CSV table of C-alpha atoms in Angstrom, one decimal:
chain,number,residue,atom,x,y,z
A,1,UNK,CA,-16.4,-17.4,-2.0
A,2,UNK,CA,-16.3,-13.9,-3.4
A,3,UNK,CA,-19.5,-14.5,-5.4
A,4,UNK,CA,-21.4,-13.6,-2.2
A,5,UNK,CA,-20.1,-10.0,-2.4
A,6,UNK,CA,-23.1,-8.0,-3.4
A,7,UNK,CA,-21.3,-4.6,-3.4
A,8,UNK,CA,-18.8,-5.4,-6.2
A,9,UNK,CA,-19.2,-2.8,-9.0
A,10,UNK,CA,-17.4,-2.3,-12.3
A,11,UNK,CA,-17.1,0.9,-14.3
A,12,UNK,CA,-14.9,2.0,-17.2
A,13,UNK,CA,-11.9,4.2,-16.8
A,14,UNK,CA,-11.4,5.8,-20.2
A,15,UNK,CA,-11.5,3.3,-23.1
A,16,UNK,CA,-8.8,0.9,-21.9
A,17,UNK,CA,-9.3,0.2,-18.2
A,18,UNK,CA,-12.0,-1.0,-15.8
A,19,UNK,CA,-12.3,-0.3,-12.1
A,20,UNK,CA,-13.5,-3.1,-9.9
A,21,UNK,CA,-14.8,-1.5,-6.8
A,22,UNK,CA,-15.3,-3.7,-3.7
A,23,UNK,CA,-16.9,-1.1,-1.4
A,24,UNK,CA,-16.2,2.2,0.4
A,25,UNK,CA,-14.5,1.0,3.7
A,26,UNK,CA,-10.8,0.5,4.1
A,27,UNK,CA,-10.4,-2.8,5.9
A,28,UNK,CA,-8.4,-6.0,5.7
A,29,UNK,CA,-11.2,-8.1,4.3
A,30,UNK,CA,-11.6,-5.8,1.3
A,31,UNK,CA,-7.9,-5.9,0.8
A,32,UNK,CA,-8.0,-9.7,0.6
A,33,UNK,CA,-10.6,-9.6,-2.1
A,34,UNK,CA,-8.5,-7.1,-4.1
A,35,UNK,CA,-5.3,-9.1,-3.7
A,36,UNK,CA,-7.1,-12.4,-4.6
A,37,UNK,CA,-8.5,-10.9,-7.8
A,38,UNK,CA,-5.1,-9.4,-8.7
A,39,UNK,CA,-3.4,-12.8,-8.1
A,40,UNK,CA,-5.9,-14.8,-10.2
A,41,UNK,CA,-5.6,-12.3,-13.1
A,42,UNK,CA,-1.9,-12.4,-13.1
A,43,UNK,CA,-2.0,-16.2,-13.0
A,44,UNK,CA,-4.8,-16.4,-15.6
A,45,UNK,CA,-4.4,-13.3,-17.8
A,46,UNK,CA,-6.7,-12.7,-20.8
A,47,UNK,CA,-4.9,-11.7,-24.0
A,48,UNK,CA,-4.5,-8.0,-23.9
A,49,UNK,CA,-4.1,-7.6,-20.1
A,50,UNK,CA,-1.5,-4.9,-19.4
A,51,UNK,CA,-1.5,-4.5,-15.6
A,52,UNK,CA,-3.5,-4.5,-12.4
A,53,UNK,CA,-3.2,-1.6,-9.9
A,54,UNK,CA,-4.6,-2.1,-6.4
A,55,UNK,CA,-5.9,0.7,-4.1
A,56,UNK,CA,-7.6,0.8,-0.7
A,57,UNK,CA,-11.0,-0.3,-2.1
A,58,UNK,CA,-10.6,-1.2,-5.8
A,59,UNK,CA,-8.5,-2.9,-8.4
A,60,UNK,CA,-8.0,-1.0,-11.7
A,61,UNK,CA,-7.3,-3.3,-14.7
A,62,UNK,CA,-5.6,-1.9,-17.8
A,63,UNK,CA,-5.9,-3.6,-21.1
A,64,UNK,CA,-4.9,-3.2,-24.8
A,65,UNK,CA,-8.1,-2.4,-26.7
A,66,UNK,CA,-6.5,-3.0,-30.1
A,67,UNK,CA,-5.2,-6.4,-29.2
A,68,UNK,CA,-8.7,-7.4,-27.9
A,69,UNK,CA,-10.2,-6.1,-31.1
A,70,UNK,CA,-7.7,-8.1,-33.2
A,71,UNK,CA,-8.8,-11.3,-31.3
A,72,UNK,CA,-12.3,-10.9,-32.6
A,73,UNK,CA,-13.8,-9.2,-29.5
A,74,UNK,CA,-15.9,-6.2,-30.9
A,75,UNK,CA,-16.6,-4.8,-27.4
A,76,UNK,CA,-13.4,-4.9,-25.3
A,77,UNK,CA,-15.0,-3.4,-22.2
A,78,UNK,CA,-17.8,-6.0,-22.3
A,79,UNK,CA,-15.3,-8.8,-22.9
A,80,UNK,CA,-13.1,-7.7,-19.9
A,81,UNK,CA,-16.0,-7.2,-17.5
A,82,UNK,CA,-17.5,-10.6,-18.4
A,83,UNK,CA,-14.1,-12.2,-17.9
A,84,UNK,CA,-13.7,-10.6,-14.5
A,85,UNK,CA,-17.2,-11.6,-13.5
A,86,UNK,CA,-16.4,-15.3,-14.2
A,87,UNK,CA,-13.3,-15.0,-12.1
A,88,UNK,CA,-15.3,-13.4,-9.2
A,89,UNK,CA,-17.7,-16.4,-9.2
A,90,UNK,CA,-15.0,-18.9,-8.5
A,91,UNK,CA,-12.4,-17.0,-6.5
A,92,UNK,CA,-11.5,-18.2,-3.0
A,93,UNK,CA,-9.8,-15.8,-0.6
A,94,UNK,CA,-8.9,-18.6,1.8
A,95,UNK,CA,-6.1,-19.9,-0.4
A,96,UNK,CA,-2.6,-19.6,0.9
A,97,UNK,CA,-0.7,-16.5,-0.1
A,98,UNK,CA,3.0,-15.5,-0.4
A,99,UNK,CA,2.8,-12.3,1.6
A,100,UNK,CA,5.4,-11.5,4.2
A,101,UNK,CA,5.5,-10.1,7.7
A,102,UNK,CA,8.3,-7.5,7.6
A,103,UNK,CA,9.8,-5.9,10.7
A,104,UNK,CA,11.0,-2.3,10.2
A,105,UNK,CA,13.4,-0.7,12.8
A,106,UNK,CA,12.6,2.9,13.5
A,107,UNK,CA,14.6,5.5,15.4
A,108,UNK,CA,11.8,7.7,16.9
A,109,UNK,CA,12.1,11.4,17.7
A,110,UNK,CA,15.0,13.9,17.7
A,111,UNK,CA,16.4,14.8,14.3
A,112,UNK,CA,14.9,11.6,12.9
A,113,UNK,CA,11.3,12.4,14.0
A,114,UNK,CA,11.0,16.2,14.4
A,115,UNK,CA,7.2,16.1,14.6
A,116,UNK,CA,6.9,13.4,17.3
A,117,UNK,CA,6.1,16.1,19.9
A,118,UNK,CA,3.4,17.6,17.7
A,119,UNK,CA,1.7,14.2,17.3
A,120,UNK,CA,1.9,13.6,21.1
A,121,UNK,CA,0.6,17.1,21.9
A,122,UNK,CA,-2.3,17.0,19.4
A,123,UNK,CA,-3.5,13.7,20.9
A,124,UNK,CA,-2.9,14.7,24.5
A,125,UNK,CA,-0.6,11.8,25.2
A,126,UNK,CA,3.1,11.4,26.0
A,127,UNK,CA,5.9,10.9,23.4
A,128,UNK,CA,6.5,7.4,24.9
A,129,UNK,CA,2.8,6.6,24.4
A,130,UNK,CA,3.0,7.6,20.7
A,131,UNK,CA,6.0,5.4,20.2
A,132,UNK,CA,4.4,2.5,22.1
A,133,UNK,CA,1.1,2.7,20.1
A,134,UNK,CA,2.8,3.1,16.8
A,135,UNK,CA,5.2,0.2,17.3
A,136,UNK,CA,2.5,-2.2,18.8
A,137,UNK,CA,0.3,-2.4,15.7
A,138,UNK,CA,0.5,-4.6,12.6
A,139,UNK,CA,0.0,-2.7,9.4
A,140,UNK,CA,-1.4,-4.1,6.2
A,141,UNK,CA,0.1,-2.8,2.9
A,142,UNK,CA,-2.9,-1.9,0.8
A,143,UNK,CA,-1.0,-0.5,-2.2
A,144,UNK,CA,2.2,1.1,-3.4
A,145,UNK,CA,1.9,4.6,-4.9
A,146,UNK,CA,2.6,8.3,-4.7
A,147,UNK,CA,6.3,7.5,-5.2
A,148,UNK,CA,8.1,4.2,-6.1
A,149,UNK,CA,8.2,2.0,-3.1
A,150,UNK,CA,5.9,4.2,-1.0
A,151,UNK,CA,3.5,1.8,0.9
A,152,UNK,CA,0.0,3.0,2.0
A,153,UNK,CA,-0.7,1.2,5.2
A,154,UNK,CA,-3.9,0.3,7.0
A,155,UNK,CA,-4.3,-0.4,10.7
A,156,UNK,CA,-3.0,2.7,12.5
A,157,UNK,CA,-4.5,3.4,15.9
A,158,UNK,CA,-6.8,6.4,15.9
A,159,UNK,CA,-5.2,7.5,19.2
A,160,UNK,CA,-2.2,8.9,17.3
A,161,UNK,CA,-4.0,10.2,14.2
A,162,UNK,CA,-2.8,13.7,13.3
A,163,UNK,CA,-3.6,16.0,10.3
A,164,UNK,CA,-0.8,16.5,7.8
A,165,UNK,CA,1.0,19.8,7.7
A,166,UNK,CA,-0.6,22.9,6.3
A,167,UNK,CA,2.6,23.7,4.4
A,168,UNK,CA,4.5,20.6,3.1
A,169,UNK,CA,8.3,20.3,3.5
A,170,UNK,CA,10.3,20.7,0.3
A,171,UNK,CA,12.6,17.8,1.3
A,172,UNK,CA,12.0,14.8,3.5
A,173,UNK,CA,14.9,12.4,4.2
A,174,UNK,CA,14.8,8.9,2.8
A,175,UNK,CA,13.3,6.4,5.3
A,176,UNK,CA,11.3,9.0,7.2
A,177,UNK,CA,8.3,7.5,9.0
A,178,UNK,CA,5.3,9.8,9.1
A,179,UNK,CA,1.6,10.2,10.0
A,180,UNK,CA,-1.1,11.9,8.0
A,181,UNK,CA,-4.6,11.7,9.3
A,182,UNK,CA,-5.3,8.0,10.1
A,183,UNK,CA,-2.5,6.8,8.0
A,184,UNK,CA,1.2,6.0,8.6
A,185,UNK,CA,3.9,5.4,5.9
A,186,UNK,CA,7.5,5.5,5.0
A,187,UNK,CA,9.2,7.8,2.5
A,188,UNK,CA,11.3,5.5,0.3
A,189,UNK,CA,13.7,8.3,-0.8
A,190,UNK,CA,14.1,12.0,-0.5
A,191,UNK,CA,11.0,13.8,-1.7
A,192,UNK,CA,8.7,16.7,-0.7
A,193,UNK,CA,5.8,15.8,1.6
A,194,UNK,CA,3.4,17.0,4.2
A,195,UNK,CA,3.2,14.1,6.7
A,196,UNK,CA,4.1,14.6,10.4
A,197,UNK,CA,7.5,12.9,10.8
A,198,UNK,CA,7.9,10.8,13.9
A,199,UNK,CA,11.0,8.7,13.1
A,200,UNK,CA,13.2,7.2,10.5
A,201,UNK,CA,14.3,3.8,9.4
A,202,UNK,CA,17.6,2.8,7.8
A,203,UNK,CA,15.9,0.1,5.8
A,204,UNK,CA,15.9,0.7,2.0
A,205,UNK,CA,12.4,0.4,0.6
A,206,UNK,CA,13.0,1.3,-3.1
A,207,UNK,CA,15.5,-1.1,-4.7
A,208,UNK,CA,15.9,0.1,-8.4
A,209,UNK,CA,18.5,-2.6,-9.2
A,210,UNK,CA,16.2,-5.4,-8.1
A,211,UNK,CA,13.1,-7.0,-9.4
A,212,UNK,CA,10.6,-6.2,-8.1
A,213,UNK,CA,12.1,-2.8,-7.1
A,214,UNK,CA,10.0,-2.4,-4.0
A,215,UNK,CA,10.8,-4.1,-0.7
A,216,UNK,CA,7.1,-4.1,0.1
A,217,UNK,CA,4.0,-5.2,-1.9
A,218,UNK,CA,0.3,-5.1,-1.4
A,219,UNK,CA,-0.8,-7.8,1.0
A,220,UNK,CA,2.4,-7.7,3.1
A,221,UNK,CA,2.2,-6.9,6.8
A,222,UNK,CA,4.6,-4.5,8.6
A,223,UNK,CA,5.5,-4.2,12.2
A,224,UNK,CA,7.7,-1.3,13.4
A,225,UNK,CA,10.1,-1.6,16.4
A,226,UNK,CA,12.1,1.1,18.1
A,227,UNK,CA,15.9,1.3,17.9
A,228,UNK,CA,18.4,3.8,19.4
A,229,UNK,CA,20.4,6.3,17.4
A,230,UNK,CA,23.5,4.1,17.7
A,231,UNK,CA,21.6,1.1,16.3
A,232,UNK,CA,20.3,3.3,13.5
A,233,UNK,CA,23.7,4.4,12.5
A,234,UNK,CA,25.0,0.8,12.6
A,235,UNK,CA,22.2,-0.5,10.4
A,236,UNK,CA,22.5,2.5,8.1
A,237,UNK,CA,26.2,1.7,7.5
A,238,UNK,CA,25.3,-1.9,6.7
A,239,UNK,CA,22.7,-0.9,4.2
A,240,UNK,CA,24.9,1.6,2.2
């Protein structure tokens, strides 16, 4: 039961949001608490709830102050925090969830991953080892942010951690797989960015004509697997 968590703290964000902080460490257990609270709020919303936004260690809950006032609650922040506290007392993270394991094909190196050699060199390992390490992990989607469909992933092996570039690129191709510090991620469409690019996937992550518009969501798990350039072009053609 989540009521055993002593480290949960709540604080206001302006006058129409509250941040529920679960700790300072990025780990799968914290993610489960965040996802559980988000799910129960979506299924049991209070009148005035606007949205819940997860991050690595907290959930930010936005609410309509005027609507809560109109419902006779003179102190909206107090009302919302008390509502959340009641949910935390009864929430169970062992319930079944609807999260997915999604396999993402990646063509590593060459024109698709121009920084693969940099990652290998800075970690004093071979290019093949970088690919093997990167594609042997399972990554948890902690949140979607920075750009629509951009998933922040946890679980990357420290052996391939590499600082982001001092000078970001002005344009990074859609589907590029990169590393920045101890994180890895996929650029959902062409955008500037400073991550070290090690490969590219033909899979479309941002789907503006669908609902939801992101292939991935917080709580999903990703596994990368290597493909050849020929396979990349074949899959890219299918996804056009």
